[in-house]
């Protein structure tokens, strides 16, 4: 069982060690001699035994020799298997693969059984089935603010009244339009809020709707920024059919157009369902009209759009096998729903982890205050920290073996010992501000220190399990030291209130 070294242990043992160092040396020498003698004896006995077995076997008939050999092999194999099982680290939890609606429903049921909210994923499935029934093809217009998404709708559907504006963030919610392509395909085209708006709260809406569509038209008005590239990469990872449309080409010279479009082409993979189109969605321009009498008038008039290149690229994509378009869309929606479930599950487990940490830190504090003789709480804290780490691993469904928890806590106890002076100094200081705490000080200081240590250790274990799914000791312990330093004083005060209240009850 792992030992959770209490802080006074190290101080007392230093003094003891100095007094008795010569006796220790003598005892150590004796122990070494005894060990060597016993190793030699065991070696002699085993070789003697092996030789005598060998002699008996040589004289025995072949079947007996064979049976003996097989038995020995079997025993060896069992021992080896046991050793491997015990010491091999547990394999990391495999990433869940969602390939179909059934896989997703299994995942939903599993999480529901644990009390995790699955509404958002269910809504995705409902929307998907609704769209499938309607047999609609969805096109999403995605891109940074003011890249001309709404102007594109205007260019495609001049009869609609679509809001465009030189001020970014003019489209605040998804607006859907029906459009019949020149080849007669009936499409739903969604004008989405622009990405990277200063307030930035609508990015998720846009990215989610892009995942739900069959084709994404991603508008840019120049070379890609890092954020734009990230979004594109994300869509490509989802295998989303994609048209990168370079807009506002009316502002560029022919040589500039070629330069920018070549650059964009280089940034995209060469594959069938990714295309580039050069367009000009028009928008409006300010002009000065000079009348016959020489007077000037400022007017805004629409620019002539040219989106033929885009319409061609889109038609080419739609002419592809509709079955494949649907399958790709479904797969992207499953991924979207899975991500939502993963996020819900993680939030739920993090909250549970906090409850576990609080429960065990309080137990550690009570254990420290109830300790009858100095040092009798070593065992209590060892058991408590072991139980806490095991409960956290179970909570995150991480396959951490008992032996790994033991090993981790053994290493942890060294780190804990190192951080104890700091914890004690802070705890002592904090207690000064609590009137009347002086009379209780001994046990209470001890209890708060344990509470802080368990809490920090628990947080480090929880964060590591949440992020990695297992418990590598070194990074976890580094995190423990960071966690210990975080809001140390305010945490100490909070625990002090609890410890003093508990001490008052006894
Ligand atoms: N020069 C030029 N300007 C354009 C073109 N298309 C649109 N614009 C201008 O770009 C600005 C933004 O156009 P919108 O269509 O509102 O852009 P948006 O992407 O919908 O913007 P948000 O909804 O705010 O994200 C407007 O001032 C348009 O007049 C174009 O082809 N050339
Ligand atoms: Mg808009």
Tab-separated table of N, CA, C and O and ligand atoms in Angstrom, residues 144-151 153 162-165 167-173 191-194, ligand 2:
chain	number	residue	atom	x	y	z
A	144	UNK	N	-15.056	34.625	-43.090
A	144	UNK	CA	-14.904	35.725	-42.139
A	144	UNK	C	-15.965	36.793	-42.383
A	144	UNK	O	-16.588	36.821	-43.441
A	145	UNK	N	-16.113	37.677	-41.410
A	145	UNK	CA	-17.078	38.769	-41.575
A	145	UNK	C	-16.703	39.616	-42.807
A	145	UNK	O	-15.529	39.734	-43.153
A	146	UNK	N	-17.735	40.139	-43.454
A	146	UNK	CA	-17.576	41.079	-44.580
A	146	UNK	C	-16.830	40.510	-45.785
A	146	UNK	O	-16.213	41.248	-46.531
A	147	UNK	N	-16.857	39.200	-45.946
A	147	UNK	CA	-16.203	38.638	-47.134
A	147	UNK	C	-17.182	38.574	-48.303
A	147	UNK	O	-16.802	38.182	-49.396
A	148	UNK	N	-18.466	38.901	-48.049
A	148	UNK	CA	-19.440	38.981	-49.142
A	148	UNK	C	-20.401	37.800	-49.209
A	148	UNK	O	-20.954	37.515	-50.264
A	149	UNK	N	-20.653	37.147	-48.094
A	149	UNK	CA	-21.556	35.974	-48.097
A	149	UNK	C	-22.982	36.388	-48.461
A	149	UNK	O	-23.610	35.782	-49.324
A	150	UNK	N	-23.467	37.447	-47.780
A	150	UNK	CA	-24.847	37.891	-48.057
A	150	UNK	C	-24.941	38.447	-49.478
A	150	UNK	O	-25.953	38.258	-50.164
A	151	UNK	N	-23.859	39.110	-49.926
A	151	UNK	CA	-23.866	39.633	-51.296
A	151	UNK	C	-23.941	38.490	-52.306
A	151	UNK	O	-24.527	38.643	-53.376
A	153	UNK	N	-25.611	35.710	-51.902
A	153	UNK	CA	-27.019	35.312	-51.965
A	153	UNK	C	-27.772	36.289	-52.870
A	153	UNK	O	-28.565	35.905	-53.712
A	162	UNK	N	-31.873	40.801	-49.189
A	162	UNK	CA	-30.835	40.272	-48.291
A	162	UNK	C	-30.040	41.439	-47.739
A	162	UNK	O	-29.657	42.348	-48.473
A	163	UNK	N	-29.832	41.410	-46.413
A	163	UNK	CA	-29.079	42.488	-45.764
A	163	UNK	C	-27.586	42.333	-46.004
A	163	UNK	O	-26.999	41.306	-45.680
A	164	UNK	N	-26.964	43.364	-46.576
A	164	UNK	CA	-25.491	43.367	-46.647
A	164	UNK	C	-25.029	44.662	-46.015
A	164	UNK	O	-25.812	45.612	-45.912
A	165	UNK	N	-23.781	44.677	-45.551
A	165	UNK	CA	-23.306	45.894	-44.904
A	165	UNK	C	-21.784	45.928	-44.893
A	165	UNK	O	-21.135	44.890	-44.759
A	167	UNK	N	-20.212	47.015	-42.544
A	167	UNK	CA	-19.839	46.763	-41.142
A	167	UNK	C	-19.905	45.259	-40.881
A	167	UNK	O	-20.912	44.617	-41.205
A	168	UNK	N	-18.817	44.721	-40.317
A	168	UNK	CA	-18.743	43.268	-40.073
A	168	UNK	C	-19.784	42.822	-39.072
A	168	UNK	O	-20.186	43.585	-38.194
A	169	UNK	N	-20.239	41.567	-39.209
A	169	UNK	CA	-21.179	41.008	-38.242
A	169	UNK	C	-22.607	41.384	-38.542
A	169	UNK	O	-23.469	41.363	-37.656
A	170	UNK	N	-22.899	41.743	-39.826
A	170	UNK	CA	-24.276	42.170	-40.134
A	170	UNK	C	-25.245	40.993	-40.109
A	170	UNK	O	-26.411	41.160	-39.791
A	171	UNK	N	-24.775	39.791	-40.455
A	171	UNK	CA	-25.665	38.623	-40.395
A	171	UNK	C	-25.528	38.003	-39.010
A	171	UNK	O	-24.451	37.559	-38.626
A	172	UNK	N	-26.617	37.999	-38.240
A	172	UNK	CA	-26.545	37.539	-36.846
A	172	UNK	C	-27.071	36.129	-36.657
A	172	UNK	O	-26.850	35.500	-35.644
A	173	UNK	N	-27.906	35.679	-37.602
A	173	UNK	CA	-28.384	34.300	-37.455
A	173	UNK	C	-28.488	33.642	-38.818
A	173	UNK	O	-28.412	34.319	-39.850
A	191	UNK	N	-27.123	31.426	-45.417
A	191	UNK	CA	-26.233	32.574	-45.189
A	191	UNK	C	-25.891	32.549	-43.700
A	191	UNK	O	-26.767	32.652	-42.850
A	192	UNK	N	-24.612	32.395	-43.392
A	192	UNK	CA	-24.218	32.217	-41.988
A	192	UNK	C	-23.549	33.466	-41.436
A	192	UNK	O	-22.981	34.255	-42.198
A	193	UNK	N	-23.609	33.643	-40.112
A	193	UNK	CA	-22.874	34.761	-39.500
A	193	UNK	C	-21.381	34.641	-39.812
A	193	UNK	O	-20.856	33.531	-39.908
A	194	UNK	N	-20.726	35.787	-39.974
A	194	UNK	CA	-19.303	35.771	-40.306
A	194	UNK	C	-18.440	35.280	-39.149
A	194	UNK	O	-18.757	35.497	-37.982
B	2	LIG	MG1	-23.850	38.698	-44.068
